[in-house]
GROMACS .gro file of C-alpha atoms in nm:
model
  443
    1MET     CA    1   0.159  -9.084  -3.672
    2SER     CA    2   0.565  -9.162  -3.621
    3ALA     CA    3   0.602  -9.269  -3.219
    4LEU     CA    4   0.988  -9.051  -3.219
    5PRO     CA    5   1.028  -8.699  -3.323
    6ASP     CA    6   1.176  -8.849  -3.695
    7LEU     CA    7   1.455  -8.692  -3.856
    8ASP     CA    8   1.360  -8.411  -4.102
    9HIS     CA    9   1.538  -8.109  -4.208
   10THR     CA   10   1.515  -7.914  -3.969
   11HIS     CA   11   1.794  -8.101  -3.829
   12ASP     CA   12   2.081  -8.056  -4.180
   13PRO     CA   13   2.385  -8.022  -4.036
   14ALA     CA   14   2.485  -7.756  -4.294
   15LEU     CA   15   2.176  -7.499  -4.237
   16ARG     CA   16   2.286  -7.183  -4.081
   17SER     CA   17   2.100  -6.860  -3.936
   18TRP     CA   18   2.122  -6.544  -4.101
   19ILE     CA   19   2.171  -6.494  -3.657
   20ALA     CA   20   2.585  -6.520  -3.649
   21SER     CA   21   2.628  -6.609  -3.314
   22ALA     CA   22   2.369  -6.952  -3.448
   23ASN     CA   23   2.656  -7.028  -3.649
   24THR     CA   24   2.995  -7.009  -3.438
   25ASP     CA   25   3.075  -7.431  -3.281
   26ASP     CA   26   3.068  -7.326  -2.891
   27THR     CA   27   2.650  -7.232  -2.900
   28ASP     CA   28   2.451  -7.438  -2.671
   29PHE     CA   29   2.184  -7.271  -2.930
   30PRO     CA   30   2.182  -7.357  -3.357
   31ILE     CA   31   1.876  -7.302  -3.501
   32GLN     CA   32   1.859  -7.711  -3.506
   33ASN     CA   33   1.805  -7.674  -3.131
   34LEU     CA   34   1.496  -7.334  -3.050
   35PRO     CA   35   1.485  -7.460  -2.760
   36LEU     CA   36   1.180  -7.352  -2.546
   37GLY     CA   37   1.132  -7.078  -2.253
   38MET     CA   38   0.899  -6.802  -2.085
   39PHE     CA   39   1.164  -6.514  -2.087
   40ARG     CA   40   1.163  -6.046  -2.057
   41ARG     CA   41   1.375  -5.835  -2.071
   42ALA     CA   42   1.546  -5.753  -1.788
   43GLY     CA   43   1.408  -5.490  -1.503
   44ALA     CA   44   1.099  -5.487  -1.652
   45THR     CA   45   0.785  -5.572  -1.450
   46GLY     CA   46   0.501  -5.700  -1.719
   47SER     CA   47   0.431  -6.042  -1.868
   48PHE     CA   48   0.722  -6.369  -1.905
   49ARG     CA   49   0.622  -6.410  -2.241
   50PRO     CA   50   0.735  -6.783  -2.488
   51GLY     CA   51   1.061  -6.708  -2.646
   52THR     CA   52   1.305  -6.956  -2.809
   53ALA     CA   53   1.664  -6.906  -2.809
   54ILE     CA   54   1.848  -6.857  -3.069
   55GLY     CA   55   2.284  -6.802  -3.055
   56ASP     CA   56   2.261  -6.541  -2.793
   57GLN     CA   57   1.937  -6.362  -2.850
   58VAL     CA   58   1.667  -6.429  -2.789
   59LEU     CA   59   1.342  -6.463  -3.070
   60ASP     CA   60   0.975  -6.302  -2.878
   61LEU     CA   61   0.710  -6.562  -3.002
   62ILE     CA   62   0.416  -6.357  -3.017
   63ALA     CA   63   0.607  -6.079  -3.163
   64ALA     CA   64   0.774  -6.267  -3.397
   65ALA     CA   65   0.379  -6.395  -3.501
   66GLU     CA   66   0.272  -6.033  -3.510
   67LEU     CA   67   0.481  -5.925  -3.694
   68GLY     CA   68   0.407  -6.197  -4.028
   69ALA     CA   69   0.668  -6.458  -3.985
   70LEU     CA   70   0.452  -6.763  -3.736
   71SER     CA   71   0.089  -6.816  -3.912
   72GLU     CA   72  -0.201  -6.681  -3.708
   73SER     CA   73  -0.244  -7.000  -3.505
   74LEU     CA   74   0.022  -7.049  -3.363
   75GLY     CA   75   0.039  -6.651  -3.243
   76ALA     CA   76  -0.384  -6.694  -3.088
   77VAL     CA   77  -0.182  -7.008  -2.944
   78LEU     CA   78   0.122  -6.833  -2.836
   79ARG     CA   79  -0.034  -6.534  -2.744
   80THR     CA   80  -0.274  -6.803  -2.473
   81CYS     CA   81   0.088  -6.829  -2.373
   82GLU     CA   82   0.231  -6.518  -2.203
   83GLY     CA   83   0.175  -6.501  -1.772
   84LEU     CA   84   0.050  -6.805  -1.760
   85GLY     CA   85   0.384  -7.015  -1.887
   86LEU     CA   86   0.481  -7.306  -2.137
   87ASN     CA   87   0.098  -7.461  -2.081
   88PRO     CA   88  -0.147  -7.411  -2.346
   89LEU     CA   89   0.104  -7.543  -2.611
   90MET     CA   90   0.203  -7.756  -2.436
   91ALA     CA   91  -0.193  -7.876  -2.430
   92ILE     CA   92  -0.314  -7.915  -2.762
   93GLY     CA   93   0.055  -8.156  -2.875
   94PRO     CA   94   0.309  -8.232  -3.082
   95ALA     CA   95   0.169  -8.127  -3.437
   96LEU     CA   96   0.165  -7.742  -3.417
   97ARG     CA   97   0.450  -7.781  -3.189
   98ARG     CA   98   0.654  -7.941  -3.520
   99GLN     CA   99   0.487  -7.724  -3.681
  100LEU     CA  100   0.667  -7.422  -3.513
  101ARG     CA  101   0.990  -7.595  -3.542
  102HIS     CA  102   0.930  -7.592  -3.912
  103GLU     CA  103   0.797  -7.244  -3.895
  104LEU     CA  104   1.109  -7.082  -3.718
  105VAL     CA  105   1.352  -7.293  -3.956
  106ALA     CA  106   1.177  -7.046  -4.208
  107ALA     CA  107   1.250  -6.733  -4.117
  108LEU     CA  108   1.541  -6.808  -3.945
  109ASN     CA  109   1.760  -6.986  -4.173
  110ALA     CA  110   1.996  -6.737  -4.364
  111ASP     CA  111   1.812  -6.820  -4.707
  112ALA     CA  112   1.581  -6.624  -4.591
  113GLY     CA  113   1.793  -6.258  -4.696
  114PRO     CA  114   1.841  -5.958  -4.510
  115LYS     CA  115   1.413  -5.910  -4.578
  116GLN     CA  116   1.269  -6.195  -4.267
  117SER     CA  117   1.619  -6.030  -3.992
  118GLU     CA  118   1.510  -5.664  -4.063
  119GLN     CA  119   1.102  -5.816  -4.022
  120LEU     CA  120   1.197  -5.926  -3.732
  121ALA     CA  121   1.465  -5.738  -3.586
  122PRO     CA  122   1.188  -5.635  -3.357
  123ALA     CA  123   1.172  -5.903  -3.218
  124LEU     CA  124   1.514  -6.033  -3.089
  125VAL     CA  125   1.646  -5.937  -2.723
  126PRO     CA  126   2.009  -6.005  -2.646
  127ILE     CA  127   1.947  -6.309  -2.403
  128GLY     CA  128   2.203  -6.108  -2.161
  129ASP     CA  129   1.931  -5.887  -2.164
  130VAL     CA  130   1.611  -6.131  -1.993
  131GLU     CA  131   1.494  -6.267  -1.741
  132MET     CA  132   1.405  -6.596  -1.782
  133THR     CA  133   1.153  -6.776  -1.540
  134LEU     CA  134   0.997  -7.107  -1.578
  135PRO     CA  135   0.938  -7.255  -1.880
  136CYS     CA  136   0.572  -7.314  -1.748
  137ARG     CA  137   0.317  -7.359  -1.507
  138ILE     CA  138   0.410  -7.777  -1.295
  139GLY     CA  139   0.120  -7.924  -1.136
  140ASP     CA  140   0.300  -8.210  -1.024
  141TYR     CA  141   0.713  -8.338  -0.957
  142THR     CA  142   0.716  -8.711  -0.957
  143ASP     CA  143   1.139  -8.787  -0.897
  144PHE     CA  144   1.223  -9.105  -1.027
  145TYR     CA  145   1.599  -9.308  -0.942
  146ALA     CA  146   1.631  -9.452  -1.319
  147GLY     CA  147   2.117  -9.372  -1.248
  148ILE     CA  148   2.114  -9.752  -1.158
  149HIS     CA  149   2.523  -9.618  -1.110
  150HIS     CA  150   2.451  -9.411  -0.933
  151ALA     CA  151   2.183  -9.636  -0.762
  152THR     CA  152   2.458  -9.902  -0.741
  153ALA     CA  153   2.719  -9.683  -0.554
  154VAL     CA  154   2.498  -9.505  -0.346
  155GLY     CA  155   2.316  -9.869  -0.195
  156LYS     CA  156   2.675  -9.984  -0.167
  157LEU     CA  157   2.726  -9.739   0.056
  158PHE     CA  158   2.473  -9.941   0.265
  159ARG     CA  159   2.469 -10.219   0.225
  160PRO     CA  160   2.813 -10.378  -0.005
  161ASP     CA  161   2.644 -10.657   0.019
  162ASN     CA  162   2.331 -10.570  -0.169
  163PRO     CA  163   2.372 -10.302  -0.320
  164LEU     CA  164   2.025 -10.318  -0.523
  165LEU     CA  165   1.683 -10.406  -0.387
  166PRO     CA  166   1.442 -10.661  -0.552
  167ASN     CA  167   1.253 -10.462  -0.751
  168TYR     CA  168   1.518 -10.244  -0.925
  169LYS     CA  169   1.570 -10.380  -1.270
  170TRP     CA  170   1.177 -10.473  -1.314
  171VAL     CA  171   1.007 -10.103  -1.219
  172PRO     CA  172   1.055  -9.778  -1.197
  173ILE     CA  173   1.146  -9.645  -0.912
  174GLY     CA  174   1.016  -9.307  -0.829
  175TYR     CA  175   0.867  -9.082  -0.530
  176HIS     CA  176   0.621  -8.782  -0.537
  177GLY     CA  177   0.794  -8.442  -0.491
  178ARG     CA  178   0.842  -8.003  -0.384
  179VAL     CA  179   0.623  -7.791  -0.621
  180SER     CA  180   0.654  -7.450  -0.383
  181SER     CA  181   0.997  -7.451  -0.398
  182ILE     CA  182   1.127  -7.536  -0.742
  183GLY     CA  183   1.332  -7.232  -0.886
  184VAL     CA  184   1.510  -7.146  -1.177
  185SER     CA  185   1.834  -7.126  -1.286
  186GLY     CA  186   2.007  -6.860  -1.111
  187GLN     CA  187   1.807  -6.942  -0.768
  188SER     CA  188   1.916  -6.893  -0.474
  189PHE     CA  189   1.827  -7.085  -0.158
  190ARG     CA  190   1.866  -7.075   0.223
  191ARG     CA  191   2.050  -7.386   0.361
  192PRO     CA  192   1.813  -7.586   0.524
  193VAL     CA  193   1.757  -7.657   0.867
  194GLY     CA  194   1.606  -8.048   1.076
  195GLN     CA  195   1.559  -8.272   1.250
  196THR     CA  196   1.901  -8.518   1.261
  197LYS     CA  197   2.029  -8.780   1.438
  198ALA     CA  198   2.447  -8.836   1.445
  199PRO     CA  199   2.529  -9.215   1.392
  200ASP     CA  200   2.709  -9.166   1.793
  201ALA     CA  201   2.443  -8.947   1.908
  202GLU     CA  202   2.124  -9.106   2.136
  203THR     CA  203   1.904  -8.835   2.040
  204PRO     CA  204   1.848  -8.682   1.732
  205SER     CA  205   1.890  -8.231   1.738
  206VAL     CA  206   1.767  -8.010   1.558
  207GLY     CA  207   1.991  -7.797   1.334
  208ALA     CA  208   2.194  -7.617   1.026
  209ILE     CA  209   2.221  -7.924   0.825
  210LYS     CA  210   2.632  -7.974   0.738
  211ARG     CA  211   2.569  -8.285   0.438
  212LEU     CA  212   2.455  -8.041   0.185
  213ASP     CA  213   2.433  -8.158  -0.156
  214TYR     CA  214   2.325  -8.159  -0.522
  215GLU     CA  215   2.207  -8.431  -0.743
  216LEU     CA  216   2.241  -8.447  -1.205
  217GLU     CA  217   1.935  -8.514  -1.276
  218ILE     CA  218   1.734  -8.478  -1.618
  219GLY     CA  219   1.394  -8.334  -1.581
  220ALA     CA  220   1.084  -8.430  -1.843
  221LEU     CA  221   0.855  -8.187  -1.878
  222VAL     CA  222   0.460  -8.401  -2.001
  223GLY     CA  223   0.245  -8.198  -2.291
  224THR     CA  224  -0.068  -8.404  -2.364
  225GLY     CA  225  -0.142  -8.541  -2.039
  226ASN     CA  226  -0.392  -8.842  -1.992
  227GLU     CA  227  -0.794  -8.951  -1.921
  228GLN     CA  228  -0.752  -9.068  -1.527
  229GLY     CA  229  -0.840  -9.446  -1.533
  230HIS     CA  230  -0.662  -9.453  -1.919
  231PRO     CA  231  -0.322  -9.562  -1.917
  232ILE     CA  232  -0.103  -9.451  -2.205
  233ALA     CA  233   0.043  -9.742  -2.396
  234ILE     CA  234   0.454  -9.748  -2.424
  235GLY     CA  235   0.415  -9.671  -2.804
  236ASP     CA  236   0.212  -9.380  -2.773
  237ALA     CA  237   0.462  -9.259  -2.482
  238GLU     CA  238   0.667  -8.983  -2.671
  239GLN     CA  239   0.365  -8.821  -2.761
  240HIS     CA  240   0.366  -8.739  -2.443
  241LEU     CA  241   0.591  -8.546  -2.409
  242PHE     CA  242   0.693  -8.215  -2.468
  243GLY     CA  243   1.143  -8.169  -2.395
  244LEU     CA  244   1.402  -8.246  -2.160
  245VAL     CA  245   1.566  -7.971  -1.879
  246LEU     CA  246   1.844  -7.984  -1.671
  247LEU     CA  247   1.744  -8.076  -1.307
  248ASN     CA  248   1.946  -8.001  -0.966
  249ASP     CA  249   1.808  -8.165  -0.705
  250TRP     CA  250   1.939  -7.972  -0.329
  251SER     CA  251   1.993  -8.363  -0.095
  252ALA     CA  252   2.082  -8.316   0.261
  253ARG     CA  253   2.219  -8.520   0.359
  254ASP     CA  254   2.233  -8.577   0.750
  255ILE     CA  255   1.865  -8.551   0.697
  256GLN     CA  256   1.760  -8.811   0.410
  257ALA     CA  257   1.973  -9.078   0.658
  258TRP     CA  258   1.754  -9.022   0.960
  259GLU     CA  259   1.434  -8.935   0.842
  260TYR     CA  260   1.433  -9.181   0.485
  261GLN     CA  261   1.264  -9.499   0.592
  262PRO     CA  262   1.030  -9.634   0.607
  263LEU     CA  263   0.839  -9.346   0.318
  264GLY     CA  264   1.108  -9.280   0.159
  265PRO     CA  265   1.259  -8.878   0.095
  266PHE     CA  266   1.084  -8.603   0.292
  267LEU     CA  267   1.239  -8.275   0.426
  268SER     CA  268   1.590  -8.307   0.281
  269LYS     CA  269   1.447  -8.271  -0.002
  270SER     CA  270   1.156  -8.013  -0.042
  271PHE     CA  271   1.351  -7.722  -0.018
  272ALA     CA  272   1.517  -7.669  -0.297
  273THR     CA  273   1.513  -7.808  -0.685
  274THR     CA  274   1.673  -7.618  -0.991
  275LEU     CA  275   1.527  -7.632  -1.355
  276SER     CA  276   1.761  -7.519  -1.675
  277PRO     CA  277   1.481  -7.216  -1.782
  278TRP     CA  278   1.501  -7.334  -2.144
  279VAL     CA  279   1.328  -7.674  -2.207
  280ILE     CA  280   1.468  -7.922  -2.565
  281THR     CA  281   1.193  -7.976  -2.718
  282MET     CA  282   1.116  -8.360  -2.818
  283GLU     CA  283   1.165  -8.322  -3.171
  284ALA     CA  284   1.597  -8.063  -3.125
  285LEU     CA  285   1.644  -8.447  -2.919
  286ALA     CA  286   1.594  -8.683  -3.254
  287PRO     CA  287   1.991  -8.677  -3.363
  288PHE     CA  288   2.099  -8.792  -3.023
  289ARG     CA  289   1.919  -9.110  -3.004
  290ARG     CA  290   2.012  -9.412  -2.920
  291ALA     CA  291   1.917  -9.779  -2.945
  292PHE     CA  292   1.727  -9.880  -2.604
  293THR     CA  293   1.905 -10.181  -2.434
  294ARG     CA  294   1.973 -10.435  -2.142
  295PRO     CA  295   2.323 -10.570  -1.962
  296ASP     CA  296   2.316 -10.964  -2.039
  297GLY     CA  297   2.206 -11.148  -1.802
  298ASP     CA  298   1.997 -10.869  -1.659
  299PRO     CA  299   1.598 -10.879  -1.700
  300GLN     CA  300   1.446 -10.723  -2.020
  301PRO     CA  301   1.112 -10.473  -1.902
  302LEU     CA  302   0.759 -10.656  -1.855
  303PRO     CA  303   0.575 -10.627  -2.168
  304TYR     CA  304   0.386 -10.303  -2.101
  305LEU     CA  305   0.683 -10.096  -2.115
  306ASP     CA  306   0.909 -10.263  -2.378
  307GLY     CA  307   0.810 -10.170  -2.809
  308ALA     CA  308   1.042 -10.147  -3.053
  309ALA     CA  309   1.058  -9.802  -3.125
  310ASN     CA  310   1.202  -9.808  -2.730
  311ARG     CA  311   1.435 -10.035  -2.755
  312GLU     CA  312   1.520  -9.890  -3.141
  313ARG     CA  313   1.519  -9.557  -3.075
  314GLY     CA  314   1.455  -9.455  -2.664
  315ALA     CA  315   1.808  -9.359  -2.513
  316ILE     CA  316   1.901  -8.985  -2.617
  317SER     CA  317   2.235  -8.936  -2.551
  318ILE     CA  318   2.296  -8.580  -2.358
  319ARG     CA  319   2.702  -8.549  -2.233
  320LEU     CA  320   2.648  -8.421  -1.880
  321GLU     CA  321   2.888  -8.207  -1.601
  322VAL     CA  322   2.853  -8.060  -1.261
  323HIS     CA  323   3.094  -7.761  -1.202
  324LEU     CA  324   3.137  -7.544  -0.903
  325GLN     CA  325   3.223  -7.329  -0.817
  326THR     CA  326   3.280  -7.135  -0.427
  327ARG     CA  327   3.256  -6.774  -0.284
  328ALA     CA  328   3.719  -6.716  -0.305
  329MET     CA  329   3.703  -6.880  -0.676
  330ARG     CA  330   3.443  -6.647  -0.747
  331ASP     CA  331   3.588  -6.340  -0.609
  332GLU     CA  332   3.960  -6.417  -0.704
  333GLY     CA  333   3.829  -6.419  -1.089
  334VAL     CA  334   3.896  -6.886  -1.089
  335ALA     CA  335   3.592  -7.027  -1.291
  336PRO     CA  336   3.421  -7.319  -1.180
  337ALA     CA  337   3.558  -7.681  -1.133
  338ARG     CA  338   3.494  -7.916  -1.302
  339LEU     CA  339   3.386  -8.217  -1.084
  340MET     CA  340   3.281  -8.529  -1.352
  341GLY     CA  341   3.143  -8.629  -1.645
  342SER     CA  342   2.895  -8.872  -1.711
  343ASP     CA  343   2.642  -8.985  -2.047
  344PHE     CA  344   2.178  -8.979  -1.992
  345ALA     CA  345   2.211  -9.236  -2.202
  346ASP     CA  346   2.352  -9.473  -1.953
  347ALA     CA  347   1.945  -9.413  -1.817
  348TYR     CA  348   1.785  -9.799  -1.662
  349TRP     CA  349   1.484  -9.654  -1.764
  350THR     CA  350   1.351  -9.432  -2.127
  351VAL     CA  351   1.159  -9.125  -2.023
  352ALA     CA  352   0.878  -9.282  -2.206
  353GLN     CA  353   0.906  -9.606  -1.978
  354MET     CA  354   0.936  -9.422  -1.673
  355LEU     CA  355   0.584  -9.180  -1.840
  356THR     CA  356   0.381  -9.479  -1.919
  357HIS     CA  357   0.530  -9.704  -1.591
  358HIS     CA  358   0.400  -9.326  -1.405
  359ALA     CA  359   0.033  -9.315  -1.611
  360SER     CA  360  -0.009  -9.739  -1.585
  361ASN     CA  361  -0.221  -9.732  -1.250
  362GLY     CA  362  -0.476  -9.450  -1.439
  363CYS     CA  363  -0.275  -9.161  -1.309
  364ASN     CA  364  -0.342  -8.804  -1.481
  365LEU     CA  365  -0.141  -8.710  -1.565
  366GLN     CA  366  -0.069  -8.400  -1.695
  367PRO     CA  367   0.055  -8.025  -1.921
  368GLY     CA  368   0.359  -7.942  -1.778
  369ASP     CA  369   0.462  -8.263  -1.505
  370LEU     CA  370   0.727  -8.230  -1.404
  371PHE     CA  371   1.007  -8.620  -1.435
  372GLY     CA  372   1.321  -8.652  -1.255
  373SER     CA  373   1.553  -8.886  -1.376
  374GLY     CA  374   1.750  -8.920  -1.102
  375THR     CA  375   2.100  -8.876  -1.041
  376MET     CA  376   2.286  -8.935  -1.411
  377SER     CA  377   2.633  -9.044  -1.291
  378GLY     CA  378   2.876  -9.283  -1.472
  379ALA     CA  379   3.002  -9.623  -1.387
  380ALA     CA  380   3.433  -9.544  -1.264
  381ALA     CA  381   3.421  -9.370  -0.953
  382ASP     CA  382   3.564  -9.021  -1.094
  383GLN     CA  383   3.191  -8.962  -1.262
  384GLY     CA  384   2.923  -8.925  -0.971
  385GLY     CA  385   2.669  -8.726  -0.952
  386SER     CA  386   2.625  -8.617  -0.641
  387LEU     CA  387   2.881  -8.547  -0.356
  388LEU     CA  388   2.782  -8.788  -0.155
  389GLU     CA  389   2.952  -9.088  -0.420
  390LEU     CA  390   3.242  -8.797  -0.527
  391THR     CA  391   3.327  -8.837  -0.158
  392GLN     CA  392   3.292  -9.181  -0.127
  393GLY     CA  393   2.988  -9.084   0.194
  394GLY     CA  394   3.268  -8.827   0.318
  395LYS     CA  395   3.504  -8.973   0.371
  396GLN     CA  396   3.740  -8.865   0.137
  397PRO     CA  397   3.762  -8.508   0.057
  398ILE     CA  398   3.742  -8.363  -0.316
  399THR     CA  399   4.036  -8.082  -0.384
  400LEU     CA  400   3.965  -7.781  -0.559
  401PRO     CA  401   4.205  -7.602  -0.772
  402ASN     CA  402   4.308  -7.265  -0.553
  403GLY     CA  403   4.318  -7.519  -0.310
  404GLU     CA  404   4.000  -7.522  -0.163
  405GLN     CA  405   3.846  -7.975  -0.057
  406ARG     CA  406   3.542  -8.034  -0.025
  407VAL     CA  407   3.323  -8.273   0.138
  408PHE     CA  408   2.989  -8.182   0.087
  409LEU     CA  409   2.886  -7.783  -0.029
  410GLN     CA  410   2.924  -7.479   0.183
  411ASP     CA  411   2.788  -7.121   0.227
  412GLY     CA  412   2.829  -6.971  -0.118
  413ASP     CA  413   2.892  -7.241  -0.314
  414SER     CA  414   2.736  -7.190  -0.709
  415VAL     CA  415   2.702  -7.556  -0.880
  416ALA     CA  416   2.605  -7.544  -1.208
  417LEU     CA  417   2.517  -7.798  -1.454
  418VAL     CA  418   2.598  -7.820  -1.796
  419GLY     CA  419   2.466  -8.077  -2.046
  420ARG     CA  420   2.528  -8.011  -2.457
  421CYS     CA  421   2.413  -8.376  -2.769
  422GLU     CA  422   2.685  -8.409  -3.012
  423ALA     CA  423   2.714  -8.688  -3.248
  424PRO     CA  424   2.935  -8.752  -3.612
  425GLY     CA  425   2.819  -8.563  -3.910
  426ARG     CA  426   2.498  -8.303  -3.643
  427ARG     CA  427   2.530  -8.011  -3.514
  428ALA     CA  428   2.609  -8.096  -3.117
  429ILE     CA  429   2.312  -7.827  -2.910
  430GLY     CA  430   2.345  -7.751  -2.568
  431PHE     CA  431   2.092  -7.711  -2.272
  432GLY     CA  432   2.184  -7.326  -2.152
  433PRO     CA  433   2.233  -7.253  -1.819
  434CYS     CA  434   2.135  -7.485  -1.554
  435ILE     CA  435   2.291  -7.270  -1.153
  436GLY     CA  436   2.235  -7.259  -0.830
  437THR     CA  437   2.421  -7.072  -0.511
  438VAL     CA  438   2.346  -7.167  -0.146
  439LEU     CA  439   2.346  -6.841   0.098
  440PRO     CA  440   2.367  -6.952   0.479
  441ALA     CA  441   2.114  -7.116   0.671
  442VAL     CA  442   1.850  -6.871   0.843
  443ALA     CA  443   1.963  -6.802   1.197
   0.00000   0.00000   0.00000
C-alpha cells in the first residue's frame, strides 16, 4: 500500500460532472474534490446523514446507496454513520474511502449520462438548504505549534533576543485542548470572562476579556487508530489520516498572558474552536503535495520523524486567508475585508510528523481525533495568522475599508477562514466556509 495517496483518474482536471455548478471555475467543490460531511435539511429534526458536496448541491450518500449508485458494502458502512458522524467510515481505513471516491466519480461524472442524473436526483439537496454539524465525534483534540513564522513573530514580542525556544526545531510542540466547545462553521460564542492581570496592576481582576483574537489553522482528523503502546511509523502515518478541515482556535490573549506559565494555555483557549464542516480527504489533496524541506542550517528531523515519502511529498500547499466583517459592515452591506494570506506548505512539521510524534510514546489515537496545526502565518509582517501578529501585540491598529479600526476583535465581529488548493494543470478545490461570530459576554 502506498505511503501517500496516489494520483489516479479521479484527479483528471478534464473531468466534468452532470451537475453544472460543479464545473465552474470558482466552485470549491468540483468533482475532483468530493469532501465528506454530516448534514440534514435546514429546519428538519431528524438525524444528520453523511453527504458529499458537489458544486452547489449535497449528495445524500445513504440515499445514493439505496438508489443503487453505490455498492452494498459502502451503503452498509454509510448507514452506520447516520446520527453518529463519519467515525465508522474513518475506522475502517483508507481502502474503503478510496472506493467511495471512485464510485462517486463514476456516478457523478458527465459521461454517466441522463439516466444517472435522473436516478440520483432524489438524493440531491441544494447546499443552501442544508444544516451542517461536526463531521465526526471528536474524542480528543491536540493543538500543535507547527507554524514557524507565527512562533517566531510571537516569540519576538515576548523574547526579542530568543524568539524560538531550544526544542522548537527538534520536536513538534503541542498541548491538549478542549473538545466540548468545538463547533461547526456558523458558530456564535460569548466573549469569555476571565482572570487577567494588567502590566501596571498590583493584583489580577476578573471581567470580560479585551484582547480577543482568532488563529488561522488547519485541522487534521485521524482515521484508523492504533493500539495503546504501539507507535505509528512515519512511513505508515498517512494511512491513519482521514482528511483536513479549516480550524479557528479562538484565543483570549489577556487570559493567556496571565495563565500560560508554567503549564501552557488553559481557559484562554477552551471557550470556543470553530471547524469547517466538509472534510477534504487525503485523496483529494494528492495533486497539491509538495516536497518537505528544511532551511539550510536547521536540524533535520530525527529518524523517527523522517522518511522518503514525507521528504518527497509530505507538505501540502493550501492557500489560506482570513476575512473580517464587523457588525457595521454587515448592516451597511459591505463585504468582509481580507486581512492576510499564507500557505500551509510553509508548516515546519507535516501532518504525518505530527501524528507520528503524537503516537511515539504509545499514545493510542482513535478515529475522529483532531489535530490543530497551530497558527499558519507567512514570513512577511502582513501575513500574520492572528491579530496579535498583525497589530504587533496590539500597538498598530488595522484600518478596515469602511474606516473602522481593530486591534483585537469586538462584539459582533465575524471571522471567516478561507482555504483553497491550486496547482498548475490541476483543478482547484476549496474547503468551504469556516465562519464564527463574537457575541457580547454574559452580563
